[in-house]
Structure formats: structure tokens, C-alpha cells
Amino acid sequence: MLSDIAFWGVGLVAVVGGAAVFYVDSMARATYALALSFVAVGLQVLFLQQNYVGVVTILMMVMEMAIMAVYMVMFMGMNPALMPMSMVHSNKAAIAAAVATFLVLAAGILMVDWPTRRGSPPADVTMALGEALMGPKMLVMAVISPVMVATIVAGVVLAAHRTRYDRFGDDLKQRPADDPQPGGVGR
Amino acid sequence: MADPMPMTDAPITTVAPGWAIAALAILGVLVVAAAMLDGALAARAGGGPGTVGGLVRPFGEAARLMRQRRRTTVEADRLLWRIGGAGLLVTAALMVTVVPLGEWTIFDLDVGVMWFNAMDVMVWALVWLTGWGANSAHSLVGGYRFLAHGLGYELPLMFALVAPAIVAESLNVGAVAAAQEGLWFAVWMPVAFLVYLLGVAAFSVWGPFAPAIGTDVAGGARAELSGVDRLVFEAGRYALLAAGAAFAVPMFLGGGAGPLLPGWAWVLVKTVALLAVLVWLRRRLPAFRPDKFMEVGWMLLLPAVLLQDLVVAVVAVWRS
Amino acid sequence: MDHGGHEGHEGHEGHEGMDHGSHEGHEGMDHGAHEGMDHGAHEGMDHGAHEGMDHGAHEGMDHGDMEMSPGGIPLAEGGEDRDGLEMDVLQVRLGPVLPHWPAGLVLRCSLQGDVIVKAQAELVDGRARQDDEVVGPARGIDNIASLLALAGWDDAAAEARRIRDTALEPGDGAAGSEVERLRRRVRRSRTLRWSLRGVRRLSDEDAHARGLPADAVGDTYERLMGMLDRAVAGVAATAARGTGTRPNDADRTLSTDHLAHLLTGLDLATARLVLASLDIHELLAGQAEHEVSHG
């Protein structure tokens, strides 16, 4: 009973937090409203006994929002915290899309013929979930992650306008390297 | 909806939630003790009011801050500012819920190690919010500096926590403590232990990791904090330091294991000793400036701790 | 708590010194009038007006009208930063009262992020000071204390401050051995060396062009070591009362004209380290109202 109330309470926080993202008038508040929403979702996942998934959700989302706030402020060029600004744009189209999506999903929930539970949940639901998600596709998953990392690194390398020739000179012999902001290892 | 926290088979009893007050009281005592120790060490270094004067200085300071009028800044984002300042204390309290005191714990979570990690990441958000909320240049610079440090220390800290979990084959804090019978993890995982201690200092914005609130940015994130807000912020830093020290005991220092004394006493003794070391560390080291530390975190600490994890994993496989 | 008492004051002074300055810096807005406003009412009104306008008139995440200025603070102007991206420019005034900062110096900075892209230095109450043979070395030690405090080493800074006080007292020259001990302690710290190495390296030409003494050549760590060496020599000379050759402090001056050049392109914290490492005993008001821009 108590945990039911807590579950629904946390769910409400998640929804209200998500809505607040569009209602508040500053980038920082929007970002951290989203973080709050994610933390609430993480707590809900804890109630589903997916402890690992729930805690990891909280961890990753708080970290991500802390960094995202920096980018939001950076790219939305605005006096920090000063200028109240609207978090929404293209209002009419957005509302239409949101309502339509909600209706489709809600209709789906109501109309799908949900199967009844067969058997009982396994002792370790986290492991069961992991196996159900990627058991037979483990090789694909294992390949994808290094590819993703390589993509990120390659993207950064291509985007950086300074190359090793800028750092070490044309014959790559200049030491210490010529950096606008020298690092702490001294390479 | 079933009980969200399934019990694990570690030799740990979960106490009634009411005991959380006792845990908070212990945390409070540790905070005061750490502040007194720091005051005494500062007094000794500065040749000021003498060691005794230094011991009582935190109380005078607390009294002064409680009487102080709140400073206001133009167009401050008060909500976020207050959340940031008060959040550190809450985060520290949530951290200690998974630390077993001998055989008792408040929250026997099967992924306690991850829980601790999630809480320490909260500090990223909180310090930045403290810096942001005040709407002042130095304060904001301080907040950003903390994130710059965070990018340097967080991954090494995470991988340092992985090492004990690999050997214990569990993320439950009690199980990790039970797994180091005979030999403490601190002894045969020294790199992970040291990196963990650096991480504790870092998420407590303490000692060499204090540039976010450094003198060179006129107080940084806490530049505009005054009165009770400042008191709570400072108490939060000490509480994080104490919580980090307490968490190291089951992770690296054998939990409640030790001769003569009961388990809970050993946990406290080890916590206090580690906390003293962390407080003292601040006396020894100048600041790790974020622009220099970032590279150290990624180029030295991260590979070192990954290597440690590899060694630990190989040993674990070889032993089983 | 910890050194709260001390820092509390610093924070406060810092606040007075620069924060309001940042607001004033914005195209001469009247600070006084703005403070006088009823804050609560002002804020409420402001938000209401904005929301109405933003939702109604603006499509797209557009940033309101340029003349809107919440709290009386106008919007920041954009500018190219050192990576060639556009970034907001924030006007911040440092000084004249700031802990570990040359007395009377006012630095009007344009910041992008925390990097000083443009600076203008001036002096409040620039009266010439006469340092005698006691005050001179003590001022040097005080500068060492400032640099150590800015580098985040509270203990060594406290020790330096204590030695400064000893050096100011007429008497037995007890400061000599203490300052020698401080020099050994600082020299032993590898973290400090790592932290200050390579920070704002000045060549011979740089030092000459900026009117700095020859010992300002090198990076910030080398300058700190030079300061300690001079302090040791200075205290010894004072104790010997003129029999030794006292290092000449007369040329430890810097014109505000040159200051901006030395600090542009550095981030706020580094700039303060560099400024402290120059061991300035006296600032001279510049000849020209000098404005220097970076890059």
C-alpha cells in the first residue's frame, strides 16, 4: 500500500518535472527540471526491482544534465540567469504533435491485447532483463560500443582546427608543444 | 508493487528506518569533529589563537554565520541557489544510508556501490547550481571550475569503485566488506584506494580539489553565500568528506573486522582515522588547478586505475 | 567552519569589489538607482511582463528584445572567442578592494567565459609610497603570501604572513631563519611546481618591453622562487643594517599601461596568479588610458 502510494507519487513528480521543462523561463531551471524528472523515473524503476537500472538511470542522468546545462547556456547565448526566456517554440505545431502522439500511445495501451503473466518473475530480474534484451545479440552489442567510441573520437579529431603540426611544429619536433592552454602532464 | 529492496544474503541486518536519526547523529558528530580538527590544524599553521582556540573556532564561526544577515544579489535564482547549497548535506546523508555500521545497515541495497556513485555525481549538479544561482561572475566561474574538475576525477573514481566489486562479485556494500576476510582491499588494490581517496576529496570540494571555491576566484561558488546558507554549505562539505571516509571502510578497509572491539566500533575508528587523514591532506597540498588536473585525470589516473581493475580481475578469475 | 571567518571576509570584500562592478561596467548604468528599487515588486513585474511577451510575440527560441534588461542589467554582447566561436562578453571589474590584490588597482575586464579578452587597468588613489629597508622586504614576503594563498596552499600562506609580521617588528632578525625555512618548504613542494610551471612565461624582451625588472623573466614558478630568494636576501640585509648589499626594491614598480598586456588571454584565476607573481611593490598610474585587446 505504502509503496503503491510512493510509486504513484514519484510518477507524478516525473510527469510534473517533465512539464516544468517547458513552463519555466530559464535554461538552468529547464535542465534541472528534466534532471528531476529523470531522477523520479529512476526511483520508479527501483520500485520495479530493477535496482541496477534505476540507480544507473539516476547516476547517468544527473551527470548528463550537469553537463547539458553548460551546453544549453553556452549555445542559447543569453546572460546567465538574467534574461527570462521562453522554453517553447512553434507552439501550435508542437501542441498538435504532442496531443496526437499522446492519443496514439494511449489508444495503443488500451487496445493492445496484453498477454497474461505466465510463470513467475525470476529471482534476478535485472539479469533476466539483460538477457532478454541482448542475450542473442551480445556480439552485436560488443561490436557497437567500440564503433561508437571511435565515432566520437573521430568526430572530435575532425572538428578540432588544431592539428599535431600546430602543436609540435612542421617537423613534429617542437617540445614542449605549443598549446593555447597547456595541460598538466606536459606532453 | 513488491518491496523495492530485496534482501541479499550478506551477514547484514537492516534496522528500522527510525535508526536513520542515529546515523544522522553520527554523521553530525563526525562533521563537528572534522571541523574542529581542521580548525586546530589551521591555528597551528597560522600561529593564531593556539590549538585550543582553533578547536573551538568552528563553534564561534557557526554562531557568527547564524546571526549573519543573508546577502542578496541582483536577479539571483534563489530556488536553484538554495537547492545547491543545502543539497550537499542531503547527499551526504543519503550516502551513509548504505554504509553498514558493523552488522547494521539502514538500507541494504543490492547495488549499494552504484547508489554511492550516483550520490557523488549529485555533487556535480549541486555545486554548479550554487555557483549559478547567485548570479555573480566569480560564483559562476567557481561552478564551472567544479565541473571541469568533475570531468577529471569522476571516471577514475568510478573505476576505482569497480575493483572491490569485481572481487566481491557483488555491488552490495555488506558483501564487499565480507569479501575481504584476512586481507583488506586497500592493501592489494592500493591504486584504486588512493584514487578513491582523491575522489572523496574531490566531491567534497576539499583541499587540493577546492579551486571551485578557491581564493583565486574570490571564493568561487560560495562567494555570495552568507549566513545560514554558508553554514549549511560548509557543513555539507564536511559531511561529504565524512561519508566518503565511512564508505571507504567497507569498501577497502575490511568493514567491521578487527580484534577485541565489536564491529561497529571498528567501523567508527577506521572512519575517524581516514577522516583525519583527509582533513590533514588539505594542509599539505596546494590546489590542483582544474586546467592542469584534467589531463592528469585522463592521462594518468584513468589508465592507472583501469590497469588496477585488470590486475584485480585476473586475480579474481585465477582464485576462483 | 574551517577558515570560514577569514574567507567570509574575503568573499564579502570580493563581492563589494567586483560584483557590483560587473553591473556598473555595463554601459554606465546607474547602480544606485537600481539598488533603491523595491526588489520583490520589481522581480514580480518583470517576470510577468516577459512571459506574456515571450509566449505571444516570439516564435522560436528567440531572446526577447534587446532593450529588455532584467534587474537593470542589459544583455551581454557577443564576440569572437579564442576558438573562433561566438561567445558572450561579460564586463567585470576587479578591485580596487580584493584580497591578495594590489591595493588600489582597478582592472576592468571583458570576460568570455572566465578568459580575460580585454582589460583596462587604472589606479585609485595612486600616491607614491616610500618603502624603507624594513617595509621593503616585508612587502616582498606579503606578496609571497598572496601568491601562495592564490595557489590554494593556505598553510604556507599563513606561515608567510606570520613571517611578514615578524619581519616588520624591529629587532633580532628572527625572520631570517624563518624565511629560509619557508623557502625550503616551498621548494620541496612538487605539486606547487607542477601547478605553476609554464604559467605565463615571460622572455627577456617581454620583461623589458613591459618595464619589468629582469628577474620577472621565466614562468610563474621561477618568479616565485625569485621572490623567495629576494626575501631571504632582503631580511638578511635588514638584519645586518646596511652592511650587506640590500637588493634594490625601487625598480619593483609597474605601470598600469603594461598590466593589461600581461593579463589578457589568461583565465581569471591564472591572471591573478601571474599578477601576484610579478612581485609589484608599487603601481604607477599609466600615461595613457590604455586599452588592449587580445589576438
PDB file of N, CA and C in Angstrom, chain B residues 32-59 283, chain C residues 2 162:
ATOM      1  N   VAL B  32      31.346  17.743  13.071  1.00  0.00           N
ATOM      2  CA  VAL B  32      31.887  18.657  14.078  1.00  0.00           C
ATOM      3  C   VAL B  32      33.345  18.307  14.385  1.00  0.00           C
ATOM      4  N   ALA B  33      33.614  17.000  14.495  1.00  0.00           N
ATOM      5  CA  ALA B  33      34.981  16.588  14.809  1.00  0.00           C
ATOM      6  C   ALA B  33      35.937  17.017  13.704  1.00  0.00           C
ATOM      7  N   ALA B  34      35.508  16.823  12.452  1.00  0.00           N
ATOM      8  CA  ALA B  34      36.376  17.191  11.330  1.00  0.00           C
ATOM      9  C   ALA B  34      36.620  18.699  11.317  1.00  0.00           C
ATOM     10  N   ALA B  35      35.557  19.466  11.592  1.00  0.00           N
ATOM     11  CA  ALA B  35      35.707  20.928  11.597  1.00  0.00           C
ATOM     12  C   ALA B  35      36.646  21.366  12.715  1.00  0.00           C
ATOM     13  N   MET B  36      36.527  20.698  13.866  1.00  0.00           N
ATOM     14  CA  MET B  36      37.407  21.057  14.978  1.00  0.00           C
ATOM     15  C   MET B  36      38.855  20.733  14.646  1.00  0.00           C
ATOM     16  N   LEU B  37      39.040  19.553  14.057  1.00  0.00           N
ATOM     17  CA  LEU B  37      40.407  19.174  13.693  1.00  0.00           C
ATOM     18  C   LEU B  37      40.990  20.170  12.697  1.00  0.00           C
ATOM     19  N   ASP B  38      40.185  20.535  11.721  1.00  0.00           N
ATOM     20  CA  ASP B  38      40.680  21.487  10.724  1.00  0.00           C
ATOM     21  C   ASP B  38      40.995  22.829  11.377  1.00  0.00           C
ATOM     22  N   GLY B  39      40.123  23.244  12.295  1.00  0.00           N
ATOM     23  CA  GLY B  39      40.381  24.495  12.997  1.00  0.00           C
ATOM     24  C   GLY B  39      41.688  24.444  13.764  1.00  0.00           C
ATOM     25  N   ALA B  40      41.921  23.316  14.448  1.00  0.00           N
ATOM     26  CA  ALA B  40      43.143  23.176  15.243  1.00  0.00           C
ATOM     27  C   ALA B  40      44.372  23.191  14.348  1.00  0.00           C
ATOM     28  N   LEU B  41      44.290  22.454  13.224  1.00  0.00           N
ATOM     29  CA  LEU B  41      45.439  22.405  12.312  1.00  0.00           C
ATOM     30  C   LEU B  41      45.706  23.782  11.709  1.00  0.00           C
ATOM     31  N   ALA B  42      44.624  24.490  11.375  1.00  0.00           N
ATOM     32  CA  ALA B  42      44.794  25.828  10.800  1.00  0.00           C
ATOM     33  C   ALA B  42      45.425  26.760  11.820  1.00  0.00           C
ATOM     34  N   ALA B  43      44.974  26.643  13.078  1.00  0.00           N
ATOM     35  CA  ALA B  43      45.514  27.512  14.118  1.00  0.00           C
ATOM     36  C   ALA B  43      46.991  27.239  14.318  1.00  0.00           C
ATOM     37  N   ARG B  44      47.355  25.952  14.274  1.00  0.00           N
ATOM     38  CA  ARG B  44      48.760  25.612  14.466  1.00  0.00           C
ATOM     39  C   ARG B  44      49.611  26.157  13.325  1.00  0.00           C
ATOM     40  N   ALA B  45      49.085  26.055  12.113  1.00  0.00           N
ATOM     41  CA  ALA B  45      49.850  26.520  10.960  1.00  0.00           C
ATOM     42  C   ALA B  45      49.980  28.044  10.957  1.00  0.00           C
ATOM     43  N   GLY B  46      48.906  28.716  11.368  1.00  0.00           N
ATOM     44  CA  GLY B  46      48.910  30.169  11.261  1.00  0.00           C
ATOM     45  C   GLY B  46      49.485  30.857  12.476  1.00  0.00           C
ATOM     46  N   GLY B  47      49.754  30.087  13.527  1.00  0.00           N
ATOM     47  CA  GLY B  47      50.249  30.708  14.745  1.00  0.00           C
ATOM     48  C   GLY B  47      49.229  31.669  15.324  1.00  0.00           C
ATOM     49  N   GLY B  48      47.963  31.352  15.114  1.00  0.00           N
ATOM     50  CA  GLY B  48      46.890  32.232  15.554  1.00  0.00           C
ATOM     51  C   GLY B  48      46.514  32.019  17.006  1.00  0.00           C
ATOM     52  N   PRO B  49      45.239  31.680  17.258  1.00  0.00           N
ATOM     53  CA  PRO B  49      44.750  31.623  18.636  1.00  0.00           C
ATOM     54  C   PRO B  49      45.218  30.387  19.405  1.00  0.00           C
ATOM     55  N   GLY B  50      46.129  29.630  18.865  1.00  0.00           N
ATOM     56  CA  GLY B  50      46.581  28.436  19.573  1.00  0.00           C
ATOM     57  C   GLY B  50      45.674  27.262  19.270  1.00  0.00           C
ATOM     58  N   THR B  51      46.148  26.060  19.585  1.00  0.00           N
ATOM     59  CA  THR B  51      45.415  24.857  19.197  1.00  0.00           C
ATOM     60  C   THR B  51      44.034  24.814  19.836  1.00  0.00           C
ATOM     61  N   VAL B  52      43.932  25.191  21.113  1.00  0.00           N
ATOM     62  CA  VAL B  52      42.631  25.142  21.775  1.00  0.00           C
ATOM     63  C   VAL B  52      41.674  26.136  21.125  1.00  0.00           C
ATOM     64  N   GLY B  53      42.206  27.314  20.861  1.00  0.00           N
ATOM     65  CA  GLY B  53      41.388  28.315  20.176  1.00  0.00           C
ATOM     66  C   GLY B  53      40.912  27.800  18.832  1.00  0.00           C
ATOM     67  N   GLY B  54      41.790  27.062  18.140  1.00  0.00           N
ATOM     68  CA  GLY B  54      41.408  26.502  16.853  1.00  0.00           C
ATOM     69  C   GLY B  54      40.323  25.454  16.984  1.00  0.00           C
ATOM     70  N   LEU B  55      40.392  24.655  18.064  1.00  0.00           N
ATOM     71  CA  LEU B  55      39.395  23.603  18.268  1.00  0.00           C
ATOM     72  C   LEU B  55      37.993  24.179  18.414  1.00  0.00           C
ATOM     73  N   VAL B  56      37.883  25.317  19.100  1.00  0.00           N
ATOM     74  CA  VAL B  56      36.548  25.866  19.318  1.00  0.00           C
ATOM     75  C   VAL B  56      36.140  26.836  18.213  1.00  0.00           C
ATOM     76  N   ARG B  57      37.061  27.111  17.305  1.00  0.00           N
ATOM     77  CA  ARG B  57      36.733  28.097  16.290  1.00  0.00           C
ATOM     78  C   ARG B  57      35.497  27.748  15.459  1.00  0.00           C
ATOM     79  N   PRO B  58      35.311  26.466  15.078  1.00  0.00           N
ATOM     80  CA  PRO B  58      34.107  26.156  14.302  1.00  0.00           C
ATOM     81  C   PRO B  58      32.813  26.588  14.997  1.00  0.00           C
ATOM     82  N   PHE B  59      32.793  26.502  16.342  1.00  0.00           N
ATOM     83  CA  PHE B  59      31.554  26.869  17.039  1.00  0.00           C
ATOM     84  C   PHE B  59      31.313  28.373  16.949  1.00  0.00           C
ATOM     85  N   ARG B 283      46.203  20.473   4.454  1.00  0.00           N
ATOM     86  CA  ARG B 283      47.339  21.274   4.935  1.00  0.00           C
ATOM     87  C   ARG B 283      48.558  21.086   4.055  1.00  0.00           C
TER      88      ARG B 283
ATOM     89  N   ASP C   2      35.562  25.695   8.818  1.00  0.00           N
ATOM     90  CA  ASP C   2      37.014  25.736   8.593  1.00  0.00           C
ATOM     91  C   ASP C   2      37.592  27.141   8.735  1.00  0.00           C
ATOM     92  N   ARG C 162      52.862  35.133   8.807  1.00  0.00           N
ATOM     93  CA  ARG C 162      53.463  35.237  10.139  1.00  0.00           C
ATOM     94  C   ARG C 162      54.882  35.804  10.031  1.00  0.00           C
TER      95      ARG C 162
END
